[in-house]
Every structure is written in structure tokens, then in C-alpha cells.
PDB file of C-alpha atoms and ligand atoms in Angstrom:
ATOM      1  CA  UNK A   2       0.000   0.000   0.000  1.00 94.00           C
ATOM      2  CA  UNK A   3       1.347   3.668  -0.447  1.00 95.00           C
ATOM      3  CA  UNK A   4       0.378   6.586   1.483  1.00 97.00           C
ATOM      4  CA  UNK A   5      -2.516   7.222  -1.429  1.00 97.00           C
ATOM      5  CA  UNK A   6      -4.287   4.690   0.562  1.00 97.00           C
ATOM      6  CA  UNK A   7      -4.312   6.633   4.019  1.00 98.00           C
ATOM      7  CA  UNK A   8      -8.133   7.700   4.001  1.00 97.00           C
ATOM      8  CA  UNK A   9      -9.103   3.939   3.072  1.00 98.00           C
ATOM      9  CA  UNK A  10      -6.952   2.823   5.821  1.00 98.00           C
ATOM     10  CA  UNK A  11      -8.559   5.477   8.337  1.00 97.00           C
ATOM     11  CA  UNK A  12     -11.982   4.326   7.228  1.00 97.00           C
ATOM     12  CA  UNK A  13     -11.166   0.162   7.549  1.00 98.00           C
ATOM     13  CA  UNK A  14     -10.253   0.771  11.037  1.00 98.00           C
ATOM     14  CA  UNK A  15     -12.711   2.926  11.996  1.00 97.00           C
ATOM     15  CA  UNK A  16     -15.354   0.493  10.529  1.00 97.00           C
ATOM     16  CA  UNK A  17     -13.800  -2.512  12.690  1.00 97.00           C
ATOM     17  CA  UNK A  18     -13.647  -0.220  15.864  1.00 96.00           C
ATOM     18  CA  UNK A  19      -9.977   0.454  16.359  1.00 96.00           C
ATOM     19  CA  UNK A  20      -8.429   2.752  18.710  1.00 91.00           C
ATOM     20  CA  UNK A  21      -6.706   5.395  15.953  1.00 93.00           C
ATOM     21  CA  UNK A  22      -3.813   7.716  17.203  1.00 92.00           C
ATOM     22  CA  UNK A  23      -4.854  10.577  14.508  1.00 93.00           C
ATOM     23  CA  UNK A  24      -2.906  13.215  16.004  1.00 94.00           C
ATOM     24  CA  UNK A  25      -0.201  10.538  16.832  1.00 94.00           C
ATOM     25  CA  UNK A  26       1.326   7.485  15.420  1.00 93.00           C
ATOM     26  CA  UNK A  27      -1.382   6.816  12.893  1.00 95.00           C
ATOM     27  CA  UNK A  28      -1.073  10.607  11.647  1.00 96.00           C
ATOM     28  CA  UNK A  29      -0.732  11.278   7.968  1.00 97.00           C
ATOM     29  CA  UNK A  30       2.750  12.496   8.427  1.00 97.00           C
ATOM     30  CA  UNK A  31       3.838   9.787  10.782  1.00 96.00           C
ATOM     31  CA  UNK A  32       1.977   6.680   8.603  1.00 97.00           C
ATOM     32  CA  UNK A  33       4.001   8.095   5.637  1.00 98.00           C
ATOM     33  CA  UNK A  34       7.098   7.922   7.505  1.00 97.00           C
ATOM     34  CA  UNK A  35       6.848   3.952   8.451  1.00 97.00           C
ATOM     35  CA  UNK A  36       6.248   2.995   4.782  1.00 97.00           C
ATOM     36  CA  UNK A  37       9.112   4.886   3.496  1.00 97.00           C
ATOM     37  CA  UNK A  38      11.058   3.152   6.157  1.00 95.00           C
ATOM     38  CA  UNK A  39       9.285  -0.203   6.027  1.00 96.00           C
ATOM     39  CA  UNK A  40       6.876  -0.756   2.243  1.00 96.00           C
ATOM     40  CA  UNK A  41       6.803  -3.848   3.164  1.00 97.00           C
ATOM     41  CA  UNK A  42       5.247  -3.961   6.771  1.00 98.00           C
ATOM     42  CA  UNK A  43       1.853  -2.262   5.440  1.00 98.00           C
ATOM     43  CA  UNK A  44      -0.629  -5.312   4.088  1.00 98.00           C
ATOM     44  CA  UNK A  45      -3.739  -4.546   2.370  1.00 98.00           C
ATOM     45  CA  UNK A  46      -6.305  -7.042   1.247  1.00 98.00           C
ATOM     46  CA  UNK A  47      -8.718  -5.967  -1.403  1.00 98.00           C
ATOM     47  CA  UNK A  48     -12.044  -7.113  -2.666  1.00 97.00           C
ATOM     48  CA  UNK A  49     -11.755  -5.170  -6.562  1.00 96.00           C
ATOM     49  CA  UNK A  50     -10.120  -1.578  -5.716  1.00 95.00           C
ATOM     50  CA  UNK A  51     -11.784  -1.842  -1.987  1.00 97.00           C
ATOM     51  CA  UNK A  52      -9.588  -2.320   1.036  1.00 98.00           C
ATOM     52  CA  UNK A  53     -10.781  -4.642   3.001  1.00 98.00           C
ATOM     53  CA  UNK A  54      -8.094  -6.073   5.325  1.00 98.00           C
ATOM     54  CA  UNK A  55      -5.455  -4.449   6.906  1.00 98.00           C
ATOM     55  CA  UNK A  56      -2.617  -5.501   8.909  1.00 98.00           C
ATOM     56  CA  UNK A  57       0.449  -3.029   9.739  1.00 98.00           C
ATOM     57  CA  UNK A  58       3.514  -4.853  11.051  1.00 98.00           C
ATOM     58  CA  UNK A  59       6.569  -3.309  13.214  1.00 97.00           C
ATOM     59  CA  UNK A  60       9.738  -4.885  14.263  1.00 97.00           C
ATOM     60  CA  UNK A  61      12.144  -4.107  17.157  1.00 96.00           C
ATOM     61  CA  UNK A  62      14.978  -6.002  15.423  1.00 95.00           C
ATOM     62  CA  UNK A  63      14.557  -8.856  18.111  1.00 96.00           C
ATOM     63  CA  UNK A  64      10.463  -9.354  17.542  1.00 98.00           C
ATOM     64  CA  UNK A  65       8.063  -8.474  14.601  1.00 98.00           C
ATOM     65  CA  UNK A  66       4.862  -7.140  15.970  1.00 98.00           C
ATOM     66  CA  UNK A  67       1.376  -7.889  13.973  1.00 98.00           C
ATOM     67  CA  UNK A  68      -0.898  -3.925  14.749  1.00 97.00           C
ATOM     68  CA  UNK A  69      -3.975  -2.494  14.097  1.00 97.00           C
ATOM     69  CA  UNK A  70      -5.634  -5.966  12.275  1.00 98.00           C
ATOM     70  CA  UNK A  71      -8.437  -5.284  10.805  1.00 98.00           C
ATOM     71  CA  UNK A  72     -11.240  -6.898   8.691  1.00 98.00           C
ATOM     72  CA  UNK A  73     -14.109  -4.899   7.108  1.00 98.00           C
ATOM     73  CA  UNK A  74     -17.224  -6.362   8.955  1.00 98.00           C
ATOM     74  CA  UNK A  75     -18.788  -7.574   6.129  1.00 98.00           C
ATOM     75  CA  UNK A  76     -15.983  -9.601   5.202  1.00 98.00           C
ATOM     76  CA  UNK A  77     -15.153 -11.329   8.235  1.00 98.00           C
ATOM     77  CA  UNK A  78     -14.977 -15.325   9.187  1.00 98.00           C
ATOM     78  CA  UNK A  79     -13.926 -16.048   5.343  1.00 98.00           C
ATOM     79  CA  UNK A  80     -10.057 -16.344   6.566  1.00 98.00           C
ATOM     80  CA  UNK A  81      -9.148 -12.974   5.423  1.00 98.00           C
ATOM     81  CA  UNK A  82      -7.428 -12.233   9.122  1.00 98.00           C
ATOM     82  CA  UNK A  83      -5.675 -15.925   9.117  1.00 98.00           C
ATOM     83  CA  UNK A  84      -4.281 -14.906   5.500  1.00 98.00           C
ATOM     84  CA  UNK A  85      -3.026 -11.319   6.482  1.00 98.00           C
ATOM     85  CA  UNK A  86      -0.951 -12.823   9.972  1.00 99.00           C
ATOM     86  CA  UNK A  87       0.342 -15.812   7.305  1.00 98.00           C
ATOM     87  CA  UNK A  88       1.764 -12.801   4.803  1.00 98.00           C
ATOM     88  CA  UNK A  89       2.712 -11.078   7.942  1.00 98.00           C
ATOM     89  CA  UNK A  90       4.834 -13.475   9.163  1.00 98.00           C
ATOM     90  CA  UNK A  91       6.426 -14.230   5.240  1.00 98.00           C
ATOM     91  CA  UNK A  92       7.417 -10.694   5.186  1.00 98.00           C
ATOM     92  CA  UNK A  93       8.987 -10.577   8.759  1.00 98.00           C
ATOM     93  CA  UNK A  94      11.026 -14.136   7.894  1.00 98.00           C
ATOM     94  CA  UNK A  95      12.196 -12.162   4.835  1.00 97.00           C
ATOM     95  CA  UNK A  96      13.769  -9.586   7.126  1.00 96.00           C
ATOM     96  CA  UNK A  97      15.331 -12.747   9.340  1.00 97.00           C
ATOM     97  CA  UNK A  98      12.963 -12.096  12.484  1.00 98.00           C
ATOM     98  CA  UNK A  99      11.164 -15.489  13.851  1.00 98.00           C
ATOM     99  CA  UNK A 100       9.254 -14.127  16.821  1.00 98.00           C
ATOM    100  CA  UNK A 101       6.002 -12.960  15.794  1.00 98.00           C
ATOM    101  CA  UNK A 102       3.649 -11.156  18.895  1.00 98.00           C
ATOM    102  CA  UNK A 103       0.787  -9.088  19.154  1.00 98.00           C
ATOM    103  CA  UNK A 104      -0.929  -7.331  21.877  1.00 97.00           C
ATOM    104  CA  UNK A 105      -4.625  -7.917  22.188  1.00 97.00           C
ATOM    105  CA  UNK A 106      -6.832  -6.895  25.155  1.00 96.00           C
ATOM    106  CA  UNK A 107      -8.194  -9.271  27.089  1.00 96.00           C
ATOM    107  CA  UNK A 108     -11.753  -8.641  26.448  1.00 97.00           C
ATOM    108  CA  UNK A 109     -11.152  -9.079  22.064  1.00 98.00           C
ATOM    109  CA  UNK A 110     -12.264 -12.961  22.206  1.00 98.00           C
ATOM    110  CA  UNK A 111     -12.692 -13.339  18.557  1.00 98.00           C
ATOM    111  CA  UNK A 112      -9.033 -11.641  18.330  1.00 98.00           C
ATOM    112  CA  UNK A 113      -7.779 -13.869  20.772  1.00 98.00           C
ATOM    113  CA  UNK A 114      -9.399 -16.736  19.333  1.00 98.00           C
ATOM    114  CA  UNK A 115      -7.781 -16.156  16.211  1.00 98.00           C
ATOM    115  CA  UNK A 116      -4.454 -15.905  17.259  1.00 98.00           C
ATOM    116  CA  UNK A 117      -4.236 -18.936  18.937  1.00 98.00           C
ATOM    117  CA  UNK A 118      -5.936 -20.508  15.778  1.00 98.00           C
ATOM    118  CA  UNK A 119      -2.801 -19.365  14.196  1.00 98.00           C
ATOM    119  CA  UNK A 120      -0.409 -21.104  16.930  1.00 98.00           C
ATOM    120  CA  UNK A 121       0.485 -18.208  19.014  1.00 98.00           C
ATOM    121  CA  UNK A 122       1.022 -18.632  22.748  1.00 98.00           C
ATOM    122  CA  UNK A 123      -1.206 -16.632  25.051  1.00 98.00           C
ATOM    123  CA  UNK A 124       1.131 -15.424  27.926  1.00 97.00           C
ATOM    124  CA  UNK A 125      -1.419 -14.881  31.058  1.00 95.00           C
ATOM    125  CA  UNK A 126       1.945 -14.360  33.371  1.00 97.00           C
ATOM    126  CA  UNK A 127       2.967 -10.901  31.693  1.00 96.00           C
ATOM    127  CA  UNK A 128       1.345  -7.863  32.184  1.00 95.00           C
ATOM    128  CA  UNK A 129       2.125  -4.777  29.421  1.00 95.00           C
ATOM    129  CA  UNK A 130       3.306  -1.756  30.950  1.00 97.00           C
ATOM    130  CA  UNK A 131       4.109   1.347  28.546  1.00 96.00           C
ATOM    131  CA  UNK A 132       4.513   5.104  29.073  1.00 97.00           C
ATOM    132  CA  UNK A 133       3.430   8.022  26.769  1.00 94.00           C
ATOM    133  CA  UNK A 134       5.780  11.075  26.404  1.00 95.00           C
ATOM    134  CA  UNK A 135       1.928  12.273  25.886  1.00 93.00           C
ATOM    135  CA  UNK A 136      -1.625  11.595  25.123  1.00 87.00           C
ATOM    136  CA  UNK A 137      -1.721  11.843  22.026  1.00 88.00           C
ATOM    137  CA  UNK A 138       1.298   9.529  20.491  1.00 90.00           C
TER     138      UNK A 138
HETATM  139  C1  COA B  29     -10.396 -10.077  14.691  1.00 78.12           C
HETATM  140  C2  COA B  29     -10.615  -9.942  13.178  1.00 78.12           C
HETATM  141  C3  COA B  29      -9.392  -9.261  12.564  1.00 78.12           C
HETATM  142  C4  COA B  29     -10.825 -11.343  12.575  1.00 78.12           C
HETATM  143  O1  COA B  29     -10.936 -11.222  11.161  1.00 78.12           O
HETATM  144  P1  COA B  29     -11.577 -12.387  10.254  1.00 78.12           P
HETATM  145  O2  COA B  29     -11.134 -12.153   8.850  1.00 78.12           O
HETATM  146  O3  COA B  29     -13.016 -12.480  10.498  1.00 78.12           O
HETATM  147  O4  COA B  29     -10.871 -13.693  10.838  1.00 78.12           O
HETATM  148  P2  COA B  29     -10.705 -15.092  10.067  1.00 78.12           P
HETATM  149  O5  COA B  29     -11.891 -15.307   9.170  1.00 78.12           O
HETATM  150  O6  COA B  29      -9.372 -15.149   9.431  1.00 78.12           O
HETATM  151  O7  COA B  29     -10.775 -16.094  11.290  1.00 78.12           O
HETATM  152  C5  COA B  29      -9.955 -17.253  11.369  1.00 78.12           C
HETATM  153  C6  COA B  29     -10.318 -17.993  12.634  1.00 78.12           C
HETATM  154  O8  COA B  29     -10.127 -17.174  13.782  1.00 78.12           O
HETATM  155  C7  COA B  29     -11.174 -17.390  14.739  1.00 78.12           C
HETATM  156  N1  COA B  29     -12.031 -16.195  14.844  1.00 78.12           N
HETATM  157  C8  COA B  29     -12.002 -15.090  14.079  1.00 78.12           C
HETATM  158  N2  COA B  29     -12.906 -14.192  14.508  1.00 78.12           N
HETATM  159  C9  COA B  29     -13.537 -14.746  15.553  1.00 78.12           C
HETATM  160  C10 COA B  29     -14.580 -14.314  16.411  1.00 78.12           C
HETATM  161  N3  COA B  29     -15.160 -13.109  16.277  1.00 78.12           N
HETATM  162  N4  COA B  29     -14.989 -15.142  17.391  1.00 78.12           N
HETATM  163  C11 COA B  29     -14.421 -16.356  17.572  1.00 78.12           C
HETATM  164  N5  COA B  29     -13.422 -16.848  16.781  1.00 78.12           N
HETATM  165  C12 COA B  29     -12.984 -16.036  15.789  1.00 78.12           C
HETATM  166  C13 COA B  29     -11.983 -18.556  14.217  1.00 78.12           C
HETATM  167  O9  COA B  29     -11.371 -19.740  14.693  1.00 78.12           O
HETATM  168  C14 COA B  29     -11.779 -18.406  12.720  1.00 78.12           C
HETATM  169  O10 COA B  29     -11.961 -19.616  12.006  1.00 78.12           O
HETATM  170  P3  COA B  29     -13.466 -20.096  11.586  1.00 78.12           P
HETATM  171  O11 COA B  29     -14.136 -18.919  10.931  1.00 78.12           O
HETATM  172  O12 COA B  29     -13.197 -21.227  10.644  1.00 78.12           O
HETATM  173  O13 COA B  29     -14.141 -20.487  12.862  1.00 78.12           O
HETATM  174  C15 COA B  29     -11.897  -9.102  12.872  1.00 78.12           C
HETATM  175  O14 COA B  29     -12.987  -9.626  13.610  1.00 78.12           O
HETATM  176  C16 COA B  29     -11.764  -7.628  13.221  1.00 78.12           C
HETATM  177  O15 COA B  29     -11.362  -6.821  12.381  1.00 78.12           O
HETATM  178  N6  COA B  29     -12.117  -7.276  14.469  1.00 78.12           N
HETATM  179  C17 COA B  29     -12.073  -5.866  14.921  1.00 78.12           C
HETATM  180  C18 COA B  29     -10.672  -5.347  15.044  1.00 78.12           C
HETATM  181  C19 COA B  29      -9.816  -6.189  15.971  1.00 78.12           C
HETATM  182  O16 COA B  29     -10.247  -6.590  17.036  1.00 78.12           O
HETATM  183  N7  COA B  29      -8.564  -6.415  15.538  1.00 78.12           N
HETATM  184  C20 COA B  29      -7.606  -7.184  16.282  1.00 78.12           C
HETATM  185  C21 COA B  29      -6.785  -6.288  17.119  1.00 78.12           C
HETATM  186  S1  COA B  29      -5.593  -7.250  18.036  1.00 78.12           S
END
């Protein structure tokens, strides 16, 4: 996907009910930046010229991390989330990492039920602490 696609992306997660960082790290400015950096960690699915799939990826050099997931709702439980965490994973192996995570909150069953569908390990010993320089990252 290129930066062209932005206001699709916006939309897609909006539609599945995502938490967006507008002002922050899903800004314009700042989504442009990771795909100049990365082309390869933003995948798109498309039904014809409509996005309907989305999957960004990061990586920390150590771990690759699977973000922001999302499947149009009226495309969901055909395997379109399975597919995007199996090209996910392709493209991280092409850039030699082997540790794929995500973060999912505890109350997303059907996310957490996916994930496991796709062999990941649920840790319930760890708990996520982070810190925000502000709100709005
Ligand atoms: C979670 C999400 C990405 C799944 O997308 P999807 O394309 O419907 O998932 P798939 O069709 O690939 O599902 C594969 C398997 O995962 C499991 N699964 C997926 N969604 C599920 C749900 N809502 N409830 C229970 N199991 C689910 C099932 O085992 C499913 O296989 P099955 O349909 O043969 O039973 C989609 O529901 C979504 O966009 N949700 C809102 C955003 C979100 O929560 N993103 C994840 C953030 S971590």
C-alpha cells in the first residue's frame, strides 16, 4: 500500500472499531514515515479496488509485531485475518525475524481466538506496561 491509501486505511479501522492515534502514530505524516522506512510492513487485502483487510507490522529487530488488524465487517470469518498474519509473518522471515507477537486486550475474544488458531502462545503471566511522552502519540 502507499500513502494514497491513508483515508481507506482510516476508514477500515474505523469500521472494525480500532483505537486510531490521529494526532499521533497513525497521523498522515507519521503513517508516511513507516512505509518509506518499512513498504513492506503495510498489508492490504482488497475485494476489486476496496480495502478490506489491513494488517500493519513493526519490528524491534529482536520481535516483529502484527498492529492495528483489521477486517471490514462484512468480510469477516472467510479467513481474510488468518491470511493477512500468514503474509505477515512471510514478510517478517524475509527480514530474518522469527518471533512474531501481538498485543490484544483481554476482552477481544474473537481476536484472541484467532491468534491462537494461528499457533500463538497466550502469555497470562505478563502484564504490558508502557509510558506516553503524551496523550496523544
Ligand atoms: C479479529 C478480526 C481481525 C478477525 O478477522 P476475520 O477475517 O473475520 O478472521 P478469520 O476469518 O481469518 O478467522 C480465522 C479464525 O479465527 C477465529 N475467529 C475469528 N474471529 C472470531 C470471532 N469473532 N470469534 C471467535 N473466533 C474467531 C476462528 O477460529 C476463525 O476460524 P473459523 O471462521 O473457521 O471459525 C476481525 O474480527 C476484526 O477486524 N475485528 C475488529 C478489530 C480487531 O479486534 N482487531 C484485532 C486487534 S488485536
Amino acid at each position: 500500500m502507499t500513502i494514497n491509501n491513508y483515508d481507506e486505511i482510516l476508514q477500515l479501522w474505523l469500521r472494525a472499531s480500532l483505537n486510531i492515534r490521529i494526532k499521533g502514530r497513525d497521523s498522515k505524516s507519521a503513517i508516511e514515515s513507516q512505509m518509506k522506512s518499512n513498504p513492506d510492513f503495510f498489508i492490504g487485502a482488497f475485494e476489486k479496488s476496496d480495502l478490506v483487510g489491513i494488517v500493519i507490522l513493526s519490528s524491534d529487530g529482536r520481535k516483529g509485531w502484527i498492529n492495528r488488524l483489521a477486517v471490514d465487517p462484512d468480510y469477516r470469518r472467510k479467513g481474510l485475518a488468518k491470511t493477512l498474519i500468514n503474509e505477515a509473518e512471510k514478510v517478517l522471515k524475509e527480514q530474518s525475524i522469527y518471533v512474531f507477537s501481538a498485543l490484544i486486550e483481554d476482552s477481544n475474544l474473537g481476536s484472541k481466538s484467532l491468534f491462537k488458531k494461528c499457533g500463538y502462545f497466550e502469555h497470562k503471566n505478563i502484564t504490558y506496561f508502557s509510558k506516553r511522552d503524551n496523550d496523544e502519540v
